[in-house]
CSV table of C-alpha atoms in Angstrom, one decimal:
chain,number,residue,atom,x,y,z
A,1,UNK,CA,0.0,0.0,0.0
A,2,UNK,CA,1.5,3.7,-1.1
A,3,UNK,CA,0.3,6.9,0.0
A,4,UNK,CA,1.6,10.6,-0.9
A,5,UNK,CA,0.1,12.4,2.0
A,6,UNK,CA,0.8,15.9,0.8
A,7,UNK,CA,2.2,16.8,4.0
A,8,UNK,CA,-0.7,16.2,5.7
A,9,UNK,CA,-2.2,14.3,8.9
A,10,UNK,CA,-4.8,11.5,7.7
A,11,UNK,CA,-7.9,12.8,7.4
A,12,UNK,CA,-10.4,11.5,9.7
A,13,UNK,CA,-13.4,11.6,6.8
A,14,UNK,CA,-11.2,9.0,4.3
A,15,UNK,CA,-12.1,5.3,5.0
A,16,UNK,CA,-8.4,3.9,5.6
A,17,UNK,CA,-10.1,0.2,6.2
A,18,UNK,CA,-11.1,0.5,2.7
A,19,UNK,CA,-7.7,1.0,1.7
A,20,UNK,CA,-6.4,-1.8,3.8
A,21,UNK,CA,-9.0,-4.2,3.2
A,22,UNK,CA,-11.1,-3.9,0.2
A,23,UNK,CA,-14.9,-5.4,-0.1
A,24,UNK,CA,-13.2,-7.1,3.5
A,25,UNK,CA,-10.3,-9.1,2.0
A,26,UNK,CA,-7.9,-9.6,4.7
A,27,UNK,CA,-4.2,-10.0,3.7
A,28,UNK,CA,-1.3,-11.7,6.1
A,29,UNK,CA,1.0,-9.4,6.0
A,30,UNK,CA,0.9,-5.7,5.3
A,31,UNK,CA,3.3,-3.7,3.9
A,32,UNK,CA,2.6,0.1,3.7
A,33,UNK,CA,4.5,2.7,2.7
A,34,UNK,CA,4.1,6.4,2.6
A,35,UNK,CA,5.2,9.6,1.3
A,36,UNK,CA,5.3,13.2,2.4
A,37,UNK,CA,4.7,12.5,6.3
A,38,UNK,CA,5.9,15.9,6.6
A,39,UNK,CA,5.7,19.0,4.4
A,40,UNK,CA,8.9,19.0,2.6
A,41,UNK,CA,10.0,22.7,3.3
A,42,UNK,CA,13.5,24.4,4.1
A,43,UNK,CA,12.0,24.9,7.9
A,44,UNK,CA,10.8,21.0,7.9
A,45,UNK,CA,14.8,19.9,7.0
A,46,UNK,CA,15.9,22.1,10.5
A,47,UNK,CA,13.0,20.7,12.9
A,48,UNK,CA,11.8,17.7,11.2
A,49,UNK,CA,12.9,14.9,13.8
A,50,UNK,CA,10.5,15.5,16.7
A,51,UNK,CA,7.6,16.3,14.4
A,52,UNK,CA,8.1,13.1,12.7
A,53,UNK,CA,8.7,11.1,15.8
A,54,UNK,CA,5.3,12.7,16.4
A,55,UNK,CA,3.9,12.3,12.7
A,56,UNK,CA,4.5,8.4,12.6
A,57,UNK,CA,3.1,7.6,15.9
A,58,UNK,CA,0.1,9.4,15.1
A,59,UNK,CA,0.4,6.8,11.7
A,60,UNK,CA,1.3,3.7,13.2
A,61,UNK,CA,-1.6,4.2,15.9
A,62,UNK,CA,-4.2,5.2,12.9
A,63,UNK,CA,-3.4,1.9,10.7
A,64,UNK,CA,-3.1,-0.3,14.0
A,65,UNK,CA,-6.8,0.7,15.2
A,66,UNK,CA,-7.6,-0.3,11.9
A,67,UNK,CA,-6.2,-3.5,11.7
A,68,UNK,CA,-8.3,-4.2,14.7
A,69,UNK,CA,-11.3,-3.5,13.5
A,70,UNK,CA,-10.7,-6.7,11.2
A,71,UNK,CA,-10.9,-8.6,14.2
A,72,UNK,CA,-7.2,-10.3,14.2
A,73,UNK,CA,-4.4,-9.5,15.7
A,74,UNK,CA,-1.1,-7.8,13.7
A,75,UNK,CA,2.3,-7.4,15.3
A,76,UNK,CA,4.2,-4.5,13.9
A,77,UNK,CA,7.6,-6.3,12.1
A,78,UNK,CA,9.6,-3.2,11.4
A,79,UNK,CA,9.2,0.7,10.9
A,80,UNK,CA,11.8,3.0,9.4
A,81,UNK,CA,11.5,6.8,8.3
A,82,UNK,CA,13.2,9.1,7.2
A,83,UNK,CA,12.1,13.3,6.9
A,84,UNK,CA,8.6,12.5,5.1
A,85,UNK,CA,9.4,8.8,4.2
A,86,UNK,CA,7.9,6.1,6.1
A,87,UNK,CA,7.6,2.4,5.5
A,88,UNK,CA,5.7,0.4,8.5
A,89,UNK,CA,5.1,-3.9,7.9
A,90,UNK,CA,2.5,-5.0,9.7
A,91,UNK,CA,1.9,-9.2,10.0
A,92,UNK,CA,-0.8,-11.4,11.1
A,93,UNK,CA,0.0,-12.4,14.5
A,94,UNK,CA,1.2,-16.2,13.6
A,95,UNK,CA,3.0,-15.1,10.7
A,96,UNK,CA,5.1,-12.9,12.6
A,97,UNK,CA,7.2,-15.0,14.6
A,98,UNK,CA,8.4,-16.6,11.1
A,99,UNK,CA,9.9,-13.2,9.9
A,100,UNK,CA,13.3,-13.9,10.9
A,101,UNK,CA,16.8,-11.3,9.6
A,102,UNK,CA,15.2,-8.7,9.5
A,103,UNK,CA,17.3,-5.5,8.1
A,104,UNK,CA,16.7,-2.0,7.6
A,105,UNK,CA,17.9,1.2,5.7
A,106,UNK,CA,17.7,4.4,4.0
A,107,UNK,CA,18.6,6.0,0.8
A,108,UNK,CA,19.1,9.8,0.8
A,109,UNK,CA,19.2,11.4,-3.3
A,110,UNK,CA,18.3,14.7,-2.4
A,111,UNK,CA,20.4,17.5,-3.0
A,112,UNK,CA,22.9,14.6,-4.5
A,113,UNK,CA,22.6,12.4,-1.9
A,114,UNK,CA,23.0,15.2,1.0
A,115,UNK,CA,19.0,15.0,1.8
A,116,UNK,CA,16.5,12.5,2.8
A,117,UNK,CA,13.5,15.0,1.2
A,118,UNK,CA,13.8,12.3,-1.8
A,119,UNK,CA,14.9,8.7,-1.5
A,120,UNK,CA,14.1,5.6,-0.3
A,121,UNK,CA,13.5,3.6,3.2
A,122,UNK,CA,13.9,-0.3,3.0
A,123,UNK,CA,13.5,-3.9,4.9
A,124,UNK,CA,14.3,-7.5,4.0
A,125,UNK,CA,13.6,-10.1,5.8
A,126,UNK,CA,13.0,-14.2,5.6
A,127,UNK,CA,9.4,-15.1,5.3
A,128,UNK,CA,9.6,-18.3,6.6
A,129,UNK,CA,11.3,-20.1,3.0
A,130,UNK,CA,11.9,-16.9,0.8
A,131,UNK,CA,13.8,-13.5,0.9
A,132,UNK,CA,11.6,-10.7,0.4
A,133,UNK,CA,13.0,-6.8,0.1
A,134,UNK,CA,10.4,-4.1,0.3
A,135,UNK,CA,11.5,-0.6,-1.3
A,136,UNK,CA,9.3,2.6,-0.2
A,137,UNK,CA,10.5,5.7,-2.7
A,138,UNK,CA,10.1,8.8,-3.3
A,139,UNK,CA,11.9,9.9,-6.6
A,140,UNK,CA,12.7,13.5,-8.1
A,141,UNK,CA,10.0,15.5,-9.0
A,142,UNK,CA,9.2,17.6,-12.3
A,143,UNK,CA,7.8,17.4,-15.6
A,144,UNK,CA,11.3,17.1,-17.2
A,145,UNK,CA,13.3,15.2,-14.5
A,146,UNK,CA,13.2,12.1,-16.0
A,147,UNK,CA,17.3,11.6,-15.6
A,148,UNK,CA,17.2,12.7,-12.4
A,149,UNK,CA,14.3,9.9,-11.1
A,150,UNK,CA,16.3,7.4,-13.2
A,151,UNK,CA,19.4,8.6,-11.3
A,152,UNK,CA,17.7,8.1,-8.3
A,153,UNK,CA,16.3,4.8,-8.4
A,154,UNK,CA,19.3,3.7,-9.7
A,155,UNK,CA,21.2,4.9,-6.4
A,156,UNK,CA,18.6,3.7,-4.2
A,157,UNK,CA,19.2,0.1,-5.7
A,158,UNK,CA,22.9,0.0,-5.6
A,159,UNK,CA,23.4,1.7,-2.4
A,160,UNK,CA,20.9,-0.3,-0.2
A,161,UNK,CA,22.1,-2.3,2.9
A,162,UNK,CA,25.6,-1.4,1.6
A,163,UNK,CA,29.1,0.0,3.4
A,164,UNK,CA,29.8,2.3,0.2
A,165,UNK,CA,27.8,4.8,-1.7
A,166,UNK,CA,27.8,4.2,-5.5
A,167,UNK,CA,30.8,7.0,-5.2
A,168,UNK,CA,32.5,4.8,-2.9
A,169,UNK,CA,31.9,6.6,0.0
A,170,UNK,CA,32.1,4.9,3.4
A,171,UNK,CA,27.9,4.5,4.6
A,172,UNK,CA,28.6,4.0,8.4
A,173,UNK,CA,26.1,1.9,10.5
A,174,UNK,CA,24.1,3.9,12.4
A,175,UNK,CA,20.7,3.9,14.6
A,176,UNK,CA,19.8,0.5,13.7
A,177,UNK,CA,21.3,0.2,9.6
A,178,UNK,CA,24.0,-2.4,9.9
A,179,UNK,CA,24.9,-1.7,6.3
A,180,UNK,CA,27.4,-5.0,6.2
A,181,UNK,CA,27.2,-5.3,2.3
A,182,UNK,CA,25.4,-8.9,2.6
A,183,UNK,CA,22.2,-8.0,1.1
A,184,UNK,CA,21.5,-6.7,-2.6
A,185,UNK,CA,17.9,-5.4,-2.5
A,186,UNK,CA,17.2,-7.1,-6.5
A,187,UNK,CA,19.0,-10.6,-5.3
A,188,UNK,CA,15.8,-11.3,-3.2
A,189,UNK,CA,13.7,-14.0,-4.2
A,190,UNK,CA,10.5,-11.6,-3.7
A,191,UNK,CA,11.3,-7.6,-4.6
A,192,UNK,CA,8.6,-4.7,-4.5
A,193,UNK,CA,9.7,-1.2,-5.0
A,194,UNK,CA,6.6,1.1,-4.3
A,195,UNK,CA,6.0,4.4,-3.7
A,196,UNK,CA,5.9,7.7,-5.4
A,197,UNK,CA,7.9,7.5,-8.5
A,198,UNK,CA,6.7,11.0,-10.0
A,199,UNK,CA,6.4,9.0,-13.5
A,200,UNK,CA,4.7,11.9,-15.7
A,201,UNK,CA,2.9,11.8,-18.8
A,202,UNK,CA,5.5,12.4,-22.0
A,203,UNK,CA,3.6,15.8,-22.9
A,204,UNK,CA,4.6,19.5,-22.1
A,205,UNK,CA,2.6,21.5,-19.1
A,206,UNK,CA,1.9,23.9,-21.6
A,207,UNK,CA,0.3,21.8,-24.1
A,208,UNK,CA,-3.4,20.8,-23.7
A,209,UNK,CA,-4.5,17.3,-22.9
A,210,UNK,CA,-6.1,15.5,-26.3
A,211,UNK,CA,-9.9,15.3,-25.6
A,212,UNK,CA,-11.1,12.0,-24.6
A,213,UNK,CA,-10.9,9.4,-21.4
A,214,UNK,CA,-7.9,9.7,-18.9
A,215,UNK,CA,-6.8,6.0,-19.5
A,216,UNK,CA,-6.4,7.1,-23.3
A,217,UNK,CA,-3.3,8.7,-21.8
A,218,UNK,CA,-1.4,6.0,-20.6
A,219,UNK,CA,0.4,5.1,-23.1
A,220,UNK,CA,2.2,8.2,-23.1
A,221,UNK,CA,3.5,7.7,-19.2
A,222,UNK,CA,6.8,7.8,-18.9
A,223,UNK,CA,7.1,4.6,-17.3
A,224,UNK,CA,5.1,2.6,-19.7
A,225,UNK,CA,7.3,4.0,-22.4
A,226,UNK,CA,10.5,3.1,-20.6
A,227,UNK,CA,12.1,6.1,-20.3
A,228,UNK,CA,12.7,5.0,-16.5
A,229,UNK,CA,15.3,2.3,-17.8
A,230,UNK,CA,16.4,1.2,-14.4
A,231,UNK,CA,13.2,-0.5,-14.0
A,232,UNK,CA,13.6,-2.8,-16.7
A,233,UNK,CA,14.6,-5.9,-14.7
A,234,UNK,CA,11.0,-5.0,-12.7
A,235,UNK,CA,7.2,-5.9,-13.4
A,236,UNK,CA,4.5,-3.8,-13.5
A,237,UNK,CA,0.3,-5.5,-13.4
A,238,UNK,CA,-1.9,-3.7,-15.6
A,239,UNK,CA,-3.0,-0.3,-14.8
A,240,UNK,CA,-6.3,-0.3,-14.9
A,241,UNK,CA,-6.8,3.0,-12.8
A,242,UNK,CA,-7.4,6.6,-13.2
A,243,UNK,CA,-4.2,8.6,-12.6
A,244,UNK,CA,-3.3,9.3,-9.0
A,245,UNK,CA,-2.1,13.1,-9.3
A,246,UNK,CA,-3.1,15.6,-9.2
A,247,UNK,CA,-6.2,16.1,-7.6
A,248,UNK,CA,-7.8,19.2,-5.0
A,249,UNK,CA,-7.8,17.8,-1.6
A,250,UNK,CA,-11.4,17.4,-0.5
A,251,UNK,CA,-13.1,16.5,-3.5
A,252,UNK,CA,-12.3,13.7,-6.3
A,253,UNK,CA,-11.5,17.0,-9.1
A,254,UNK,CA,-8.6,17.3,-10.6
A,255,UNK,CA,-6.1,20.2,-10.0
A,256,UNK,CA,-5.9,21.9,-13.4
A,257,UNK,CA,-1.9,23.2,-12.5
A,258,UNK,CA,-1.1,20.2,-13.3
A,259,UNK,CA,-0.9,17.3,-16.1
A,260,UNK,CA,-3.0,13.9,-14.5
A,261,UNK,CA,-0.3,11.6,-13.3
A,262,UNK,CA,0.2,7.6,-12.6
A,263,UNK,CA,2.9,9.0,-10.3
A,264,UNK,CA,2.5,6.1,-7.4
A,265,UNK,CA,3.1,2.8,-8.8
A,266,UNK,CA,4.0,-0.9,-7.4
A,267,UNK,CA,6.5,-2.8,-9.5
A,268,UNK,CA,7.9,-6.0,-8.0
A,269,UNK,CA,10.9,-9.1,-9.6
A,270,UNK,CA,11.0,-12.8,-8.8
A,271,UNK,CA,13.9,-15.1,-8.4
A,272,UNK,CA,13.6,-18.8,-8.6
A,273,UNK,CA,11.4,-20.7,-6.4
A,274,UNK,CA,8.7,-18.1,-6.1
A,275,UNK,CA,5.5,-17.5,-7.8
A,276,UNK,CA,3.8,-14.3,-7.2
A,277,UNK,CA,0.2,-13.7,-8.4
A,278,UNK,CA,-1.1,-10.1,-8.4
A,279,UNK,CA,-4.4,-10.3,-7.3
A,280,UNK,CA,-5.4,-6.5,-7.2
A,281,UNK,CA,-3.8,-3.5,-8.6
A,282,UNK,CA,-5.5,-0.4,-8.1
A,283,UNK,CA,-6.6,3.1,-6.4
A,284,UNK,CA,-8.7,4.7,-4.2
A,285,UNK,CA,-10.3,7.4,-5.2
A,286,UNK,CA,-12.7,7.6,-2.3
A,287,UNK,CA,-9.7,8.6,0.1
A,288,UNK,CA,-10.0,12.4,-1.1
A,289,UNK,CA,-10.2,14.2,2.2
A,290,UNK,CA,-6.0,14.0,2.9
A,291,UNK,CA,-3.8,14.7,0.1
A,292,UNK,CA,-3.7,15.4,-3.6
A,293,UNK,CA,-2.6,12.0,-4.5
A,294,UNK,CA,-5.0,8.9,-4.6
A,295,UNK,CA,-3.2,6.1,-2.8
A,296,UNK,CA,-3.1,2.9,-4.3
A,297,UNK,CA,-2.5,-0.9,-3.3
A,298,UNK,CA,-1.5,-4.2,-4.6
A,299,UNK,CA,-2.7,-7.4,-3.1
A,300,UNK,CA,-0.1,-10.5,-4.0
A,301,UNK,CA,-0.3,-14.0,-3.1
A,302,UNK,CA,3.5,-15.4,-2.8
A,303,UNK,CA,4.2,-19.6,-3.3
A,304,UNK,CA,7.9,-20.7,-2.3
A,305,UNK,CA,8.7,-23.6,-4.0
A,306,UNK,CA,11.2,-25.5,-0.8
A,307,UNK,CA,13.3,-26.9,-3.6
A,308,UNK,CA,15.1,-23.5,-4.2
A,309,UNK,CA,16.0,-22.6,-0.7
A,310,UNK,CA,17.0,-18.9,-0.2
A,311,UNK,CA,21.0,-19.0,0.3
A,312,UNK,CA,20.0,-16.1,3.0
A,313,UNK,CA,18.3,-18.8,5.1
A,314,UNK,CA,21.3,-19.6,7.5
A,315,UNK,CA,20.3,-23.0,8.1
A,316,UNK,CA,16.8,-22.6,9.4
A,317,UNK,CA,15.3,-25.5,7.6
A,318,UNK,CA,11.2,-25.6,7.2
A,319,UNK,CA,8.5,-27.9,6.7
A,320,UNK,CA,7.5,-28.4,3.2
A,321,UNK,CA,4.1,-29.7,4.3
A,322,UNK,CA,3.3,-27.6,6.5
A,323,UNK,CA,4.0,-24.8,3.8
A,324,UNK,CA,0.9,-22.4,3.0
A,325,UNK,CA,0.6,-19.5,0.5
A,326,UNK,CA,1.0,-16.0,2.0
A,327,UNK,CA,-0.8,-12.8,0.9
A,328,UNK,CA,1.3,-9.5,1.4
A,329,UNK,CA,-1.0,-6.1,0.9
A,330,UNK,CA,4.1,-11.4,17.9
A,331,UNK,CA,6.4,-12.7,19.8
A,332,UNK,CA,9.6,-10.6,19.6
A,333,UNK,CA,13.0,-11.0,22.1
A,334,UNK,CA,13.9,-7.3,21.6
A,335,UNK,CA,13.0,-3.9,20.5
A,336,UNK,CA,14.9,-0.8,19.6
A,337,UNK,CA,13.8,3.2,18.8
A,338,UNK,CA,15.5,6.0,17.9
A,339,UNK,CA,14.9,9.3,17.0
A,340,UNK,CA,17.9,10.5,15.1
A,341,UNK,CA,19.1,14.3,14.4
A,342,UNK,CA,19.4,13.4,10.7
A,343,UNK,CA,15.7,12.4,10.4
A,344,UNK,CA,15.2,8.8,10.9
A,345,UNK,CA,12.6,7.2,13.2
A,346,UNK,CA,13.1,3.4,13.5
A,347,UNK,CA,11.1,0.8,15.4
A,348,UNK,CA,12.4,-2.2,14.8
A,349,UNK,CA,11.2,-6.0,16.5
A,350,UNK,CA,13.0,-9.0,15.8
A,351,UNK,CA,11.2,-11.8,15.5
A,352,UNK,CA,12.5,-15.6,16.9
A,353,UNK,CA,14.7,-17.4,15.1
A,354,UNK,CA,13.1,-21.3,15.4
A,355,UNK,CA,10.6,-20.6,12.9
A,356,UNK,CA,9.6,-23.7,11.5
A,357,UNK,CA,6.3,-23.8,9.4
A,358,UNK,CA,4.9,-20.4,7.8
């Protein structure tokens, strides 16, 4: 699940249950992701960390009452944020203690690299039999910045869980990112990189839109046309939805400043062993009340095959029986926060490590 938030607290009029669970379909795990947690302002960079310490708490405890309304329990897995990026995982209460490895980290490209206002925020984990790496961005935004979000994706893949940047600076560990150069976020067996791309439709501001639907439009989006080339080795379902940008908060109208836009987008890559089926792929236009985006979701139901073990596993050997497919949309030994002066939040739990049947 992606939402740009425009800066903005969620509104208490938009039906986040909706979002979470459509027409009541109830997912295992949950992995959500948003955008623009903050307003992304000059004053924001110089005060951002106890506002978004506040910001997220305020998000975490929105989406958790929710959850409980479904009538099951969810453990929080992992949280990580950074200025107005924010990814939170949410499993079902028995799936939870079968995460196991969990890792964490964030990619800064604003202002080349010196900024977290773009970028991404990152987990991977072991699912009980598979590696799974989720990838919450936020890329450059403009009609014409189509090297610079190319640029950026590009550095947010290379540089994840790494020691050195893609310039061969040293990336320290710090507040929680181990950054030990194990992990390579497209070397996962499951990979999802969601979020706000800022994808824009190939056509000047200044000329008008060609009369006729919206959806007549998307074959002139720039990542349909592939002008995004580090997404090649990625997979995108059918877009079947209106675009998602830009629209005047408080009303389902579109913001006439602006060119419509399929800015927020899912696109995921398999390894061997796993089978992922996109069930849904879609918006919500309802959720109006919060933000100029629409936010979107895409439900997936993941097989691992136990003949291709994941070399990440470290031993911990499962139950091919006992093996059941999960849908992504708790015991823990430990916990650690931080609220950090560069502008990450983490909440981390670590789940046991005797996991034996998913």
């Amino acid at each position: 699940c992606s939402w740009n938030l425009h800066g903005s607290r969620v509104d208490a009029r938009d039906d986040v249950l909706s979002w979470l669970a459509p027409q009541g379909r109830l997912a295992d795990m949950y992995v959500i992701g948003v955008q623009e947690l903050l307003e992304l302002s000059a004053k924001t960079f110089m005060s951002h960390t106890k506002e978004g310490a506040r910001r997220l708490r305020g998000l975490e405890a929105r989406l958790s009452w929710e959850l409980e309304q479904l009538n099951e329990r969810f453990d929080i897995v992992c949280t990580v944020s950074m200025v107005g990026l924010a990814l939170i995982i949410f499993a079902r209460q028995g799936l939870s203690q079968c995460i196991t490895e969990i890792d964490i980290d964030r990619v800064k490209t604003g202002l080349e690299g010196n900024y977290g206002n773009k970028g991404c925020v990152c987990a991977r984990m072991i699912i009980g039999t598979f590696s799974a790496c989720f990838m919450n961005v936020h890329l450059a935004s403009g009609q014409n910045a189509v090297e610079e979000r190319n640029r950026d994706l590009q550095q947010v893949l290379v540089e994840a869980f790494q020691a050195r940047s893609s310039r061969g600076n040293l990336r320290n560990p710090k507040h929680g990112f181990r950054r030990e150069s194990r992990h390579h976020p497209v070397h996962h067996q499951f990979c999802v990189v969601f979020g706000d791309f800022n994808s824009r439709l190939d056509l000047p501001q200044e000329e008008a839109l060609p009369p006729g639907p919206l959806q007549d439009l998307l074959p002139r989006d720039q990542l349909v046309l592939g002008l995004m080339a580090n997404e090649a080795s990625f997979m995108e379902g059918s877009v079947e939805f209106a675009p998602t940008y830009k629209y005047v908060p408080g009303t389902r109208g579109r913001d006439p400043s602006r060119h419509p836009a399929w800015c927020d987008r899912t696109l995921y890559k398999t390894e061997a062993g796993i089978v992922a089926q996109q069930l849904e792929y879609t918006s919500f236009p309802r959720l109006c009340f919060t933000s100029d985006h629409q936010p979107i979701a895409a439900h997936f139901v993941v097989n691992a095959d136990a003949q291709f073990p994941s070399c990440l596993f470290d031993g911990i050997q499962e139950d091919p029986e006992a093996l059941q497919p999960i849908t992504v949309n708790s015991d823990t030994d430990s916990e650690v926060q931080a609220a950090c002066s560069d502008g990450a939040i983490l909440k981390q739990k670590f789940s046991r490590q005797n996991c034996r049947t998913l």
